[in-house]
JSON list of C-alpha atoms in Angstrom, two decimals:
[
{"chain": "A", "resi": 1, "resn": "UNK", "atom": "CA", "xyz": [-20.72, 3.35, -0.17]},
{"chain": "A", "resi": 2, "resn": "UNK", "atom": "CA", "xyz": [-20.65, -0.14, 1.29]},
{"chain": "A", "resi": 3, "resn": "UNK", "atom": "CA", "xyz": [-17.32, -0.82, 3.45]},
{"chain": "A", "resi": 4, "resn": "UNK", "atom": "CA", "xyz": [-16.10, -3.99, 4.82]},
{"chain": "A", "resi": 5, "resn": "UNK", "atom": "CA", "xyz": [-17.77, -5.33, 7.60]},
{"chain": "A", "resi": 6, "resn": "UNK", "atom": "CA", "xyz": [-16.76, -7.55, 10.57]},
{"chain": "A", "resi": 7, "resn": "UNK", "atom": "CA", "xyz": [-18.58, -9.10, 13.11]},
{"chain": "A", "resi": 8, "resn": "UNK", "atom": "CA", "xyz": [-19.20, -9.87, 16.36]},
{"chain": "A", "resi": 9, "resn": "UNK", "atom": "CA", "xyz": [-17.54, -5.92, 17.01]},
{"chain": "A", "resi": 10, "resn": "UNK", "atom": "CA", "xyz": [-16.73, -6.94, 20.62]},
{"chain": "A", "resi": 11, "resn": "UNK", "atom": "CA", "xyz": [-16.16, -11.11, 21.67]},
{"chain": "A", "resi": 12, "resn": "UNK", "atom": "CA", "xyz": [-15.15, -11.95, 25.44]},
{"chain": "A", "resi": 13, "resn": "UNK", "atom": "CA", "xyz": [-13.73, -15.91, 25.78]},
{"chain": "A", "resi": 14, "resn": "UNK", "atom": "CA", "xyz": [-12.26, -17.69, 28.69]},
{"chain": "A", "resi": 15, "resn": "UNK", "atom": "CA", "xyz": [-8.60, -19.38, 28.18]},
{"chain": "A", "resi": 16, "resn": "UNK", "atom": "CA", "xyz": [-8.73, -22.20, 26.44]},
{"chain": "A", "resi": 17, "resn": "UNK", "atom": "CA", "xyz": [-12.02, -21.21, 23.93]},
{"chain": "A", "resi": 18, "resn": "UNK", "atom": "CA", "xyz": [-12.23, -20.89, 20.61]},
{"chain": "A", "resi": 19, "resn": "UNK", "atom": "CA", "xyz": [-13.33, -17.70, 18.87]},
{"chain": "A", "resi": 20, "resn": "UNK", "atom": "CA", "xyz": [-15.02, -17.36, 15.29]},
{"chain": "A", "resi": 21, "resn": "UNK", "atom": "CA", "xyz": [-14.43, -13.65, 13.74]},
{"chain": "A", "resi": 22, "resn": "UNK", "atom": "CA", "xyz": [-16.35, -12.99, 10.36]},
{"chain": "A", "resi": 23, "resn": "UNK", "atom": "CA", "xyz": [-15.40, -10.59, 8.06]},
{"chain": "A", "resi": 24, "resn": "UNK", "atom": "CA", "xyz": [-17.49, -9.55, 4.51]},
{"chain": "A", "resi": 25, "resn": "UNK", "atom": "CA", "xyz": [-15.24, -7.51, 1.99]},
{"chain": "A", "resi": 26, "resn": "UNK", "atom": "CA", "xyz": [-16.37, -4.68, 0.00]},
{"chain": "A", "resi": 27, "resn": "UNK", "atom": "CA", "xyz": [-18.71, -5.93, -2.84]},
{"chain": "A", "resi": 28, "resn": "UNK", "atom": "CA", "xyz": [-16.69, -6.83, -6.04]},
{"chain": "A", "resi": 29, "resn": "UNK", "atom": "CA", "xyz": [-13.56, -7.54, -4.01]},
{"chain": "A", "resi": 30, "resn": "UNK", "atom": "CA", "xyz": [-11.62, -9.96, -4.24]},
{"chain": "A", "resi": 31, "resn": "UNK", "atom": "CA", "xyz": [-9.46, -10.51, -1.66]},
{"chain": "A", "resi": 32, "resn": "UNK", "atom": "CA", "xyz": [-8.85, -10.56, 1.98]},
{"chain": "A", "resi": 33, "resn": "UNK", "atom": "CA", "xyz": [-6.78, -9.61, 4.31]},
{"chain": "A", "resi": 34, "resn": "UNK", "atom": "CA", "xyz": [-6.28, -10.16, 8.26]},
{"chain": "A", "resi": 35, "resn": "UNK", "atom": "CA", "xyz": [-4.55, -8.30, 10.39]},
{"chain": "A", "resi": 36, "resn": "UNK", "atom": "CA", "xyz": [-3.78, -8.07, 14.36]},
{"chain": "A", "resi": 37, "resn": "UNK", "atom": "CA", "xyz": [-2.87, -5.18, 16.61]},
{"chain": "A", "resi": 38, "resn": "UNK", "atom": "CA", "xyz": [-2.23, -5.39, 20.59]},
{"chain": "A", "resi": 39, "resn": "UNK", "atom": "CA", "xyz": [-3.17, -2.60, 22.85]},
{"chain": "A", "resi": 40, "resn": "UNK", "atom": "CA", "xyz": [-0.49, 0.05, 21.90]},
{"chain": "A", "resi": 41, "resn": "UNK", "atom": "CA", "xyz": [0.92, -1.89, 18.84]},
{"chain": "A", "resi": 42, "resn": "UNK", "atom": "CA", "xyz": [0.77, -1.42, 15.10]},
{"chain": "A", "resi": 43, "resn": "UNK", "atom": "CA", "xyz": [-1.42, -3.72, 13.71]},
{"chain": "A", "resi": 44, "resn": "UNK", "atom": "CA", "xyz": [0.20, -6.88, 12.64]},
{"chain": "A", "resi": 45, "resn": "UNK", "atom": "CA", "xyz": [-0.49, -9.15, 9.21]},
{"chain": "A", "resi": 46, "resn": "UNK", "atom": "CA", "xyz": [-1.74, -12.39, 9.37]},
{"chain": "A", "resi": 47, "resn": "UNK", "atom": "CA", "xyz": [-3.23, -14.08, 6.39]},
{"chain": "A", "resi": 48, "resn": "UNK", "atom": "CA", "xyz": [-4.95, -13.35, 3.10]},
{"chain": "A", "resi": 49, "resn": "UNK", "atom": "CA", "xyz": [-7.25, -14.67, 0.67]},
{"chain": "A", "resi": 50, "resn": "UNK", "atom": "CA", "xyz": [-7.24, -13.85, -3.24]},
{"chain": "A", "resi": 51, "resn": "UNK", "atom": "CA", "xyz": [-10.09, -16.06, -4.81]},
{"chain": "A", "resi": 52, "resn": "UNK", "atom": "CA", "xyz": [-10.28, -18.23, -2.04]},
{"chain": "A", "resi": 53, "resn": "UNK", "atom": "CA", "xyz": [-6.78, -19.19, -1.93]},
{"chain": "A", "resi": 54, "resn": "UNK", "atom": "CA", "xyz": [-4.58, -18.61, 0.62]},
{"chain": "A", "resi": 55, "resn": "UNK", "atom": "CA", "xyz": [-2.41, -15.96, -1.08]},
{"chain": "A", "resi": 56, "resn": "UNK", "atom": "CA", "xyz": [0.28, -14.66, 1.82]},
{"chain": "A", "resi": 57, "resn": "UNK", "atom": "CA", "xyz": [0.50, -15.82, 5.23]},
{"chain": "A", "resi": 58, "resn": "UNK", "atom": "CA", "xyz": [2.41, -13.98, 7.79]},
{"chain": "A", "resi": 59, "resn": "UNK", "atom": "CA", "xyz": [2.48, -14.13, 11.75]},
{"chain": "A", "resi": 60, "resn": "UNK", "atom": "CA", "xyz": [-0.21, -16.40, 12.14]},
{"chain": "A", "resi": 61, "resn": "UNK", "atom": "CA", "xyz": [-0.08, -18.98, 15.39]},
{"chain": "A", "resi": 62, "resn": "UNK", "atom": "CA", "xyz": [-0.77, -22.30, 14.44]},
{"chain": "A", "resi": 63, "resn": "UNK", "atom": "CA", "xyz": [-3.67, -22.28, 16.24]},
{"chain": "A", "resi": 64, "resn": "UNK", "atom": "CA", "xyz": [-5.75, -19.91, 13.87]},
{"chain": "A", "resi": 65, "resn": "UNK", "atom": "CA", "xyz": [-6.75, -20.73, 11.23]},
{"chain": "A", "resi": 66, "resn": "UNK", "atom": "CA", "xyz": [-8.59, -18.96, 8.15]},
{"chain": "A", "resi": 67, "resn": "UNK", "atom": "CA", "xyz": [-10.87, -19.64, 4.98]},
{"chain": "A", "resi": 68, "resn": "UNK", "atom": "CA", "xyz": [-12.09, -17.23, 2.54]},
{"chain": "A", "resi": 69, "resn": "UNK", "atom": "CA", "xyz": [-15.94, -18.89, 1.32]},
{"chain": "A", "resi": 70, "resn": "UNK", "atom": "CA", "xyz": [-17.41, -18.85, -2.07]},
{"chain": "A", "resi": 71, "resn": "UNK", "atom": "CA", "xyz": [-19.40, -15.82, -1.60]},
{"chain": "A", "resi": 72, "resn": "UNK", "atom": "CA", "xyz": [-15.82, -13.84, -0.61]},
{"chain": "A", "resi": 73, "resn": "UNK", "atom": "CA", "xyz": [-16.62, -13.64, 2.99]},
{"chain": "A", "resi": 74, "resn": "UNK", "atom": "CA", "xyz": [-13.97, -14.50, 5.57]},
{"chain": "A", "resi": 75, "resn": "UNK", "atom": "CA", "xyz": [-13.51, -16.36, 8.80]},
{"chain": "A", "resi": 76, "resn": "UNK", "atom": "CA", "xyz": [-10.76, -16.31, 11.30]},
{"chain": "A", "resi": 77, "resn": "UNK", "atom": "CA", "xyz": [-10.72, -19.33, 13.84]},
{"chain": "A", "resi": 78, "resn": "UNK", "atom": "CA", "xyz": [-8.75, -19.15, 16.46]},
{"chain": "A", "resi": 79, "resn": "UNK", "atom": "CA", "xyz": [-8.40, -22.14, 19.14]},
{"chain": "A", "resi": 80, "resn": "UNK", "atom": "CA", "xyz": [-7.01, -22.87, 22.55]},
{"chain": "A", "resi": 81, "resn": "UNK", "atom": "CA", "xyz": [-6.88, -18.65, 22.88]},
{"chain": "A", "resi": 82, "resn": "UNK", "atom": "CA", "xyz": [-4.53, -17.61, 25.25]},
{"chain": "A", "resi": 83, "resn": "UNK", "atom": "CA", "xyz": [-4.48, -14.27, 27.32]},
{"chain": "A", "resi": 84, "resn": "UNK", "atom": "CA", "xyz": [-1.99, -12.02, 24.41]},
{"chain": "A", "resi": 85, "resn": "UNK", "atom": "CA", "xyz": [-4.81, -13.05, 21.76]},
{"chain": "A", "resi": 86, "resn": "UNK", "atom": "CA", "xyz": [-6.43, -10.04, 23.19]},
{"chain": "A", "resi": 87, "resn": "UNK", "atom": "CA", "xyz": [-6.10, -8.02, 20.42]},
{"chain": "A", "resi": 88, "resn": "UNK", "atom": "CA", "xyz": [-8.42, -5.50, 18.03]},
{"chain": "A", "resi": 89, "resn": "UNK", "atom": "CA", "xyz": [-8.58, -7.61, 14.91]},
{"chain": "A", "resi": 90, "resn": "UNK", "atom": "CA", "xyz": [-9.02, -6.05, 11.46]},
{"chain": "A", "resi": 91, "resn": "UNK", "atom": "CA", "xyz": [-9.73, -7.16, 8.30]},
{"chain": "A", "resi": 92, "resn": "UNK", "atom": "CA", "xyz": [-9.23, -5.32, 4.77]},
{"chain": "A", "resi": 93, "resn": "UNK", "atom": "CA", "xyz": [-10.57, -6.23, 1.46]},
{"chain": "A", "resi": 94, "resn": "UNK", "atom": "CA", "xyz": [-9.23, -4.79, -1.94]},
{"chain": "A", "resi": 95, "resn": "UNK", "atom": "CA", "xyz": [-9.73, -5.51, -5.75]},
{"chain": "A", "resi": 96, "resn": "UNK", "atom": "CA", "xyz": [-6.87, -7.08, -7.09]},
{"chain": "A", "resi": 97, "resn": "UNK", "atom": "CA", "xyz": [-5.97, -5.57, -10.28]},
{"chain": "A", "resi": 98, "resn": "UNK", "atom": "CA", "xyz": [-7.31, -2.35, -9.28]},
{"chain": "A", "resi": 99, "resn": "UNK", "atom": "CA", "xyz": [-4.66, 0.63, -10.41]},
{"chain": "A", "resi": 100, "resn": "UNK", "atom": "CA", "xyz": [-4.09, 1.08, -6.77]},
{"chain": "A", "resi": 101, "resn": "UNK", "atom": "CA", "xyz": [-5.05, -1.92, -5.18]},
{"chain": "A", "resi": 102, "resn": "UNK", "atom": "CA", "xyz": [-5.79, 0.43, -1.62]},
{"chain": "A", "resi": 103, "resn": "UNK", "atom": "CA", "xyz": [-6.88, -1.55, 0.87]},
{"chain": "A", "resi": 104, "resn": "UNK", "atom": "CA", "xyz": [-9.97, -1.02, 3.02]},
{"chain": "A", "resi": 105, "resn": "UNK", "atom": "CA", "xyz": [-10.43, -1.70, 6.52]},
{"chain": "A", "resi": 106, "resn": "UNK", "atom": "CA", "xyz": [-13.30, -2.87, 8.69]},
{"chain": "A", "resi": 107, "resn": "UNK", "atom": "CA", "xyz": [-14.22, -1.58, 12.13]},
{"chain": "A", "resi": 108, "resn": "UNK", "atom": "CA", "xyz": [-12.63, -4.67, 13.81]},
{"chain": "A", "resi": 109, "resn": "UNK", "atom": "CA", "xyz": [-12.88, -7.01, 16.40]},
{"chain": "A", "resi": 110, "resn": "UNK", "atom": "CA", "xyz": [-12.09, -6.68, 19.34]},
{"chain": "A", "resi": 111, "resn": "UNK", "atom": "CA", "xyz": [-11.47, -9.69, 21.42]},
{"chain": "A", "resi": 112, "resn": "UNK", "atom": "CA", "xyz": [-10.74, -10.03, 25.18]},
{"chain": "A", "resi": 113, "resn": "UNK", "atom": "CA", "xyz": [-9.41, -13.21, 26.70]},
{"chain": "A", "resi": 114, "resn": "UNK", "atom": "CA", "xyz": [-10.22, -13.70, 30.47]},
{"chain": "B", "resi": 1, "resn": "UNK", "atom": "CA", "xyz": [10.31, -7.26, 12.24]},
{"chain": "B", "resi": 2, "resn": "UNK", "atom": "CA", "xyz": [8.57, -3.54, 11.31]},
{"chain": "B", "resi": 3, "resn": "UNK", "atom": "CA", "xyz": [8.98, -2.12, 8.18]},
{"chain": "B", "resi": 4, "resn": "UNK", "atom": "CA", "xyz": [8.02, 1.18, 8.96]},
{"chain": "B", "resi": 5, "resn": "UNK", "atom": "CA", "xyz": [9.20, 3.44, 12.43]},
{"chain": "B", "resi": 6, "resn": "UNK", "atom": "CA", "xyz": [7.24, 6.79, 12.74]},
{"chain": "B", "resi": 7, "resn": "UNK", "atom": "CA", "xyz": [8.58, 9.63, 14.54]},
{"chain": "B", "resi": 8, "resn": "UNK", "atom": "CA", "xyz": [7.87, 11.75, 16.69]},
{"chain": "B", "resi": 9, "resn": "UNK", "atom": "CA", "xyz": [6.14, 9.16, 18.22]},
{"chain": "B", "resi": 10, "resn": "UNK", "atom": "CA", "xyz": [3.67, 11.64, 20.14]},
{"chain": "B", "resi": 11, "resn": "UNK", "atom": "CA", "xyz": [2.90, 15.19, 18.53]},
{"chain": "B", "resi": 12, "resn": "UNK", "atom": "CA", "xyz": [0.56, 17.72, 20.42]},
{"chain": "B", "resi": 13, "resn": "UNK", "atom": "CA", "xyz": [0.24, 21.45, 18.30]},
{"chain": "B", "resi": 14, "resn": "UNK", "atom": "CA", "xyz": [-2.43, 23.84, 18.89]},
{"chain": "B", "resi": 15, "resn": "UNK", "atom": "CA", "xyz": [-5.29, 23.63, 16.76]},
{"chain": "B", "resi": 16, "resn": "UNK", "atom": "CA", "xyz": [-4.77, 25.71, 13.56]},
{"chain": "B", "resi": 17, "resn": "UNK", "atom": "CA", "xyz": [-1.19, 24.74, 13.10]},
{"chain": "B", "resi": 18, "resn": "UNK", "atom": "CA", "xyz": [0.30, 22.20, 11.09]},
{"chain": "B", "resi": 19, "resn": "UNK", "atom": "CA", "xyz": [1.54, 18.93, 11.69]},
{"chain": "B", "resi": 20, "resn": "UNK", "atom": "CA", "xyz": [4.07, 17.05, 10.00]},
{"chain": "B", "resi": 21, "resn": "UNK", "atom": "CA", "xyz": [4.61, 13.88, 10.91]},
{"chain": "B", "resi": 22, "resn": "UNK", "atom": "CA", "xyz": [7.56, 11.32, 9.19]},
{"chain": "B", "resi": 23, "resn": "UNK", "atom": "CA", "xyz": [7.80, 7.44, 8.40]},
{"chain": "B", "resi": 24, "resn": "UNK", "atom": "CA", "xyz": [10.78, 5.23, 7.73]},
{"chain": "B", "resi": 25, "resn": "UNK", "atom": "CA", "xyz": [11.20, 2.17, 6.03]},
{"chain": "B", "resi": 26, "resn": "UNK", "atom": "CA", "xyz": [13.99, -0.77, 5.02]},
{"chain": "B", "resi": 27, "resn": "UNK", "atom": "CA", "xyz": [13.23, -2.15, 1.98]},
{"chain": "B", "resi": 28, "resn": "UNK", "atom": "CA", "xyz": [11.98, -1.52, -1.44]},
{"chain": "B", "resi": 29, "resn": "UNK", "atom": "CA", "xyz": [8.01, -0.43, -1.84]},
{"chain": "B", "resi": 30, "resn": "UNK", "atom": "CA", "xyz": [5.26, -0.31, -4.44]},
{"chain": "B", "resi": 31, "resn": "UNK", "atom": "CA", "xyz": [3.81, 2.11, -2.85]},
{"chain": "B", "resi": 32, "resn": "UNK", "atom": "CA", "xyz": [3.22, 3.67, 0.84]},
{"chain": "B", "resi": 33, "resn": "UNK", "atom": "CA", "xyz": [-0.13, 4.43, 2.35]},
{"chain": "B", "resi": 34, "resn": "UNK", "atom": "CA", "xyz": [-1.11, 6.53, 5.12]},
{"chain": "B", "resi": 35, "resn": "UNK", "atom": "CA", "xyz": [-4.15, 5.67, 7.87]},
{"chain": "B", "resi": 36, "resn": "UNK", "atom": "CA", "xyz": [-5.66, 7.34, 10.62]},
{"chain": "B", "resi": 37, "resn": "UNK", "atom": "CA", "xyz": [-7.04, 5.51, 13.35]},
{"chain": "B", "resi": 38, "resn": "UNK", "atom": "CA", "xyz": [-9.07, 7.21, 16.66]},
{"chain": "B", "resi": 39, "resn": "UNK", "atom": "CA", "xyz": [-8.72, 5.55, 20.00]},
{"chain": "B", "resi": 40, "resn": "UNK", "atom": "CA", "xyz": [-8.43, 2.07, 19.35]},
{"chain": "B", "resi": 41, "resn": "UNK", "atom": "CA", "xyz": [-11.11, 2.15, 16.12]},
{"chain": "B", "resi": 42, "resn": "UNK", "atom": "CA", "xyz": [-11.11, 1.12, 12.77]},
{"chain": "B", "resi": 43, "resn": "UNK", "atom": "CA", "xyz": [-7.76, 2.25, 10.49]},
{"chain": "B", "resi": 44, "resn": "UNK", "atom": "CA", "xyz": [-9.73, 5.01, 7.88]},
{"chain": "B", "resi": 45, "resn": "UNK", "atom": "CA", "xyz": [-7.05, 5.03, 4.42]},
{"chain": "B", "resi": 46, "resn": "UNK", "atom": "CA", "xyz": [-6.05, 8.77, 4.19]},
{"chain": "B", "resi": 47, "resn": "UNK", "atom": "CA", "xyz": [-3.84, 9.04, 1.01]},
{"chain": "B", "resi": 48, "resn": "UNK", "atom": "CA", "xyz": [-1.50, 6.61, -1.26]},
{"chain": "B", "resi": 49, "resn": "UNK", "atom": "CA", "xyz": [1.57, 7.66, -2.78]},
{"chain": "B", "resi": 50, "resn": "UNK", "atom": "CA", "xyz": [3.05, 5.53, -5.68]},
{"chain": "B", "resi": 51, "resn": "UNK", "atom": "CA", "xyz": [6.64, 4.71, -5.86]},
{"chain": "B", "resi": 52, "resn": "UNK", "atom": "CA", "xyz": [7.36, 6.77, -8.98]},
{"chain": "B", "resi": 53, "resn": "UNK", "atom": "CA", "xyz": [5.55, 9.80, -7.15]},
{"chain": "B", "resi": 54, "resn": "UNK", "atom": "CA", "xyz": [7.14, 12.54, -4.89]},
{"chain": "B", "resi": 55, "resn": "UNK", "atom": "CA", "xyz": [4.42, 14.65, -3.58]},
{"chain": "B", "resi": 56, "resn": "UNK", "atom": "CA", "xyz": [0.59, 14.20, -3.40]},
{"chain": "B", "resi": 57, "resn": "UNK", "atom": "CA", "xyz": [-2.31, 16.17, -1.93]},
{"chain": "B", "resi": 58, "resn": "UNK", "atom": "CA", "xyz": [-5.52, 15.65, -1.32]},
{"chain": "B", "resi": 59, "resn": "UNK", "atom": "CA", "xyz": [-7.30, 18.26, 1.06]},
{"chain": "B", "resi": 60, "resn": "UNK", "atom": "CA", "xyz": [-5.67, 19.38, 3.75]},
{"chain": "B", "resi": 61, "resn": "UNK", "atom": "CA", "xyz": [-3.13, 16.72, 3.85]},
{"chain": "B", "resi": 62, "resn": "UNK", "atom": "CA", "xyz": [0.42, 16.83, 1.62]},
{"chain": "B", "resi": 63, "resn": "UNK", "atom": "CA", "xyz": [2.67, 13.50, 1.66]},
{"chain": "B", "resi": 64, "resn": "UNK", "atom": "CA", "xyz": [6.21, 13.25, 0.35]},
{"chain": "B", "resi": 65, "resn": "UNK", "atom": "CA", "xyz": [7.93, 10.33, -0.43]},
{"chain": "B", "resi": 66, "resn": "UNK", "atom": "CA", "xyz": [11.62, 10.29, -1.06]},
{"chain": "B", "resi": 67, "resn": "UNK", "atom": "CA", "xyz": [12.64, 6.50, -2.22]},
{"chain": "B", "resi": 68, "resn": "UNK", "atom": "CA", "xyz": [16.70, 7.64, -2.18]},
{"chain": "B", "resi": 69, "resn": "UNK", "atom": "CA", "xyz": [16.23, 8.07, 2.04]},
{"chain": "B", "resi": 70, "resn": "UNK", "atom": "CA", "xyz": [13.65, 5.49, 2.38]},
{"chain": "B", "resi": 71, "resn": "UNK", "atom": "CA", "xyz": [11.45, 8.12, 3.83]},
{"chain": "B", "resi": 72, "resn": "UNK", "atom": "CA", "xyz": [7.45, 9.83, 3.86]},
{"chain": "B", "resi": 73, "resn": "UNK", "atom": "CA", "xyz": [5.96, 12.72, 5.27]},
{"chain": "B", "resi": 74, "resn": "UNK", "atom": "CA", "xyz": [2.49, 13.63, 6.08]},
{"chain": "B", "resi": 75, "resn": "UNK", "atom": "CA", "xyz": [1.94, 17.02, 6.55]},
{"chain": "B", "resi": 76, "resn": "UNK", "atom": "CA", "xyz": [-1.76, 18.08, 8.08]},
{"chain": "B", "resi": 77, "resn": "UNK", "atom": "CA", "xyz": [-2.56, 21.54, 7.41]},
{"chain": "B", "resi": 78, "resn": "UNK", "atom": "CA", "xyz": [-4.58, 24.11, 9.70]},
{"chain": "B", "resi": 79, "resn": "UNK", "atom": "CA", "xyz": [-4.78, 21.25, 12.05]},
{"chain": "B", "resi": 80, "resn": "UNK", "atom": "CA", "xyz": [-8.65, 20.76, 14.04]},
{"chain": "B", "resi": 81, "resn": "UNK", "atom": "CA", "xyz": [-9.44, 19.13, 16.84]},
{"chain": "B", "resi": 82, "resn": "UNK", "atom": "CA", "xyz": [-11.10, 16.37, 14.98]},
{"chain": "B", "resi": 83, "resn": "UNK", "atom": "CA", "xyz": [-8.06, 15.59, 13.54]},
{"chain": "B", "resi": 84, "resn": "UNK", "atom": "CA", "xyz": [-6.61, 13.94, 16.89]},
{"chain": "B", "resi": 85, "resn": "UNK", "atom": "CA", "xyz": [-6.12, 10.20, 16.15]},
{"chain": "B", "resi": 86, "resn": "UNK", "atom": "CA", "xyz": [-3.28, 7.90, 15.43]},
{"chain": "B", "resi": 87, "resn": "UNK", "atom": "CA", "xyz": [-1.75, 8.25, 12.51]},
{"chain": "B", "resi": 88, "resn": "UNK", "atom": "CA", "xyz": [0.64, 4.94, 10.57]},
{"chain": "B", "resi": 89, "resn": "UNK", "atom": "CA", "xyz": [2.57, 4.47, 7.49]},
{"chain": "B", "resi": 90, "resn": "UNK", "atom": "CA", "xyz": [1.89, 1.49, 5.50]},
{"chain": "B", "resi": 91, "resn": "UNK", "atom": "CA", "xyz": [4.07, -0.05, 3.08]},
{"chain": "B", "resi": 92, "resn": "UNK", "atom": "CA", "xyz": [2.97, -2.43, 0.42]},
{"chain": "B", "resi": 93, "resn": "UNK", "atom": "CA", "xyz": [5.67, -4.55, -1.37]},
{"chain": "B", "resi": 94, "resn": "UNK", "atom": "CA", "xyz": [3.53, -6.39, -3.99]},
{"chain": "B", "resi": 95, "resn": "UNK", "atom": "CA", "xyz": [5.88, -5.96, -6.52]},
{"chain": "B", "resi": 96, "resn": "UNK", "atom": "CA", "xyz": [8.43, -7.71, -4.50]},
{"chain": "B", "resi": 97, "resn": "UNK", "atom": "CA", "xyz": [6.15, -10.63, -3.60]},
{"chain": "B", "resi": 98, "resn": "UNK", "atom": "CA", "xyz": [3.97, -9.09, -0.70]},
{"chain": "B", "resi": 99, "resn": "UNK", "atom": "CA", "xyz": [1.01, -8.56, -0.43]},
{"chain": "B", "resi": 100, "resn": "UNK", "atom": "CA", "xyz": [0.18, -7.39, 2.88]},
{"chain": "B", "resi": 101, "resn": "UNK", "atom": "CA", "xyz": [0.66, -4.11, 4.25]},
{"chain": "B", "resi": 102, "resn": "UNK", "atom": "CA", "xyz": [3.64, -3.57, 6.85]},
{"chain": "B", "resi": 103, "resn": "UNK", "atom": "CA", "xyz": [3.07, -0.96, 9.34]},
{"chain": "B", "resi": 104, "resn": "UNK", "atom": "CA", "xyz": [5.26, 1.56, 11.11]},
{"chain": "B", "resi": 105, "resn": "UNK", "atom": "CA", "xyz": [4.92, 2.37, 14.55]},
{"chain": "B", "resi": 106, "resn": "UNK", "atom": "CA", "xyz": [2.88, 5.42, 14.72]},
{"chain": "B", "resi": 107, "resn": "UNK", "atom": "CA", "xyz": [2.15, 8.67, 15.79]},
{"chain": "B", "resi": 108, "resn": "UNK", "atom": "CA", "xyz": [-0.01, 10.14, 18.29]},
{"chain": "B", "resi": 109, "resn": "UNK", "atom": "CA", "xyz": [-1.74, 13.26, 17.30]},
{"chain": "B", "resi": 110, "resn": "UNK", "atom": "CA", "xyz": [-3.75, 15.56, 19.89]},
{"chain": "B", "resi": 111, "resn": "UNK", "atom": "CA", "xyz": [-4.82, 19.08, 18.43]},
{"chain": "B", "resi": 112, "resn": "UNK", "atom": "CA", "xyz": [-5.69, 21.21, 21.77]},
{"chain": "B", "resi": 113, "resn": "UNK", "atom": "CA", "xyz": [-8.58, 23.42, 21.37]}
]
């Protein structure tokens, strides 16, 4: 079965940079979810997208910033990064409306910040 | 702030036996989820446990919820080495207004050989 994918897998940037991470959901869902763990951490929410709406926002610095596109996919920007972004960033998808509403993760991103 | 705390924090059994591992939370739930994650990898959904449900198995794995204590247990059976990971609670309050999933802090599974 298809699962959600993210890409790049692995992203080194200087100080300063900006970062693009892409995330495509499971096929037929709906909505989007981003989420942020630290070496040694539990992972962290961010922001999510139902429909391509903004639908819950939590910890998310100012300077990220996030869209959900027409075709469901997802980007996280993130600007001016700073050392602590470096961080293994997931993202989840999950059919709203589903009994359950479970939702699934990618691989995630891991980003380094030099 | 966390929703969920996870204890013991670090659990190492001999492979064969079983491992029980507990989560915490503060406030109320829809439901509570459980993930495994190996070294620093993707988070792989394990089980989900309803609000209105007390016990629930699927394989090897047996997870309790008790809503009056705020509490859920996962309890791996005939543990094998392949099961040594990270293992977090999730809690998901959308019937409360959240969507997201909070986290608890973990706990560190190693099955020795």
């Amino acid at each position: 079965a298809a699962g959600v994918i993210q890409s790049p897998r692995h992203l080194i940037k200087e100080k300063r940079e900006t970062a693009t991470l892409k995330c495509y959901p499971i096929p037929r869902h709906d909505t989007v979810y981003w989420y942020q763990q630290g070496p040694g951490q539990d992972p962290q929410f961010l922001i999510s997208f139902y429909e391509k709406m903004q639908s819950d926002k939590g910890s998310i610095p100012d300077r990220f910033s996030a869209q959900q596109f027409s075709d469901y996919h997802s980007e996280l920007n993130m600007s001016s990064l700073e050392l602590g972004d470096s961080a293994l960033y997931f993202c989840a998808s999950s059919l709203r409306g589903d009994s359950v509403e479970t939702q699934y993760f990618g691989p995630g991103t891991r980003l380094l910040v030099l | 702030s966390q929703q969920g705390e996870e204890d013991p924090q670090a659990l190492s059994i001999q492979e064969g036996e079983n491992a029980t591992m507990n989560c915490s939370y503060k406030t109320s739930i829809n439901n509570l989820q459980w993930y495994r994650q190996n070294s620093g990898r993707g988070l792989v959904h394990l089980i989900l446990i309803r609000s209105n449900e007390r016990e629930k198995h699927s394989g090897r794995l047996r997870v309790t919820l008790d809503t009056s204590k705020k509490s859920s247990s996962l309890l791996i059976t005939a543990s094998r080495a392949a099961d040594t990971a990270s293992y977090f609670c999730a809690t998901d309050q959308r019937n409360f207004g959240n969507e997201k999933l909070t986290f608890g802090t973990g706990t560190r599974l190693t099955i020795i050989p």
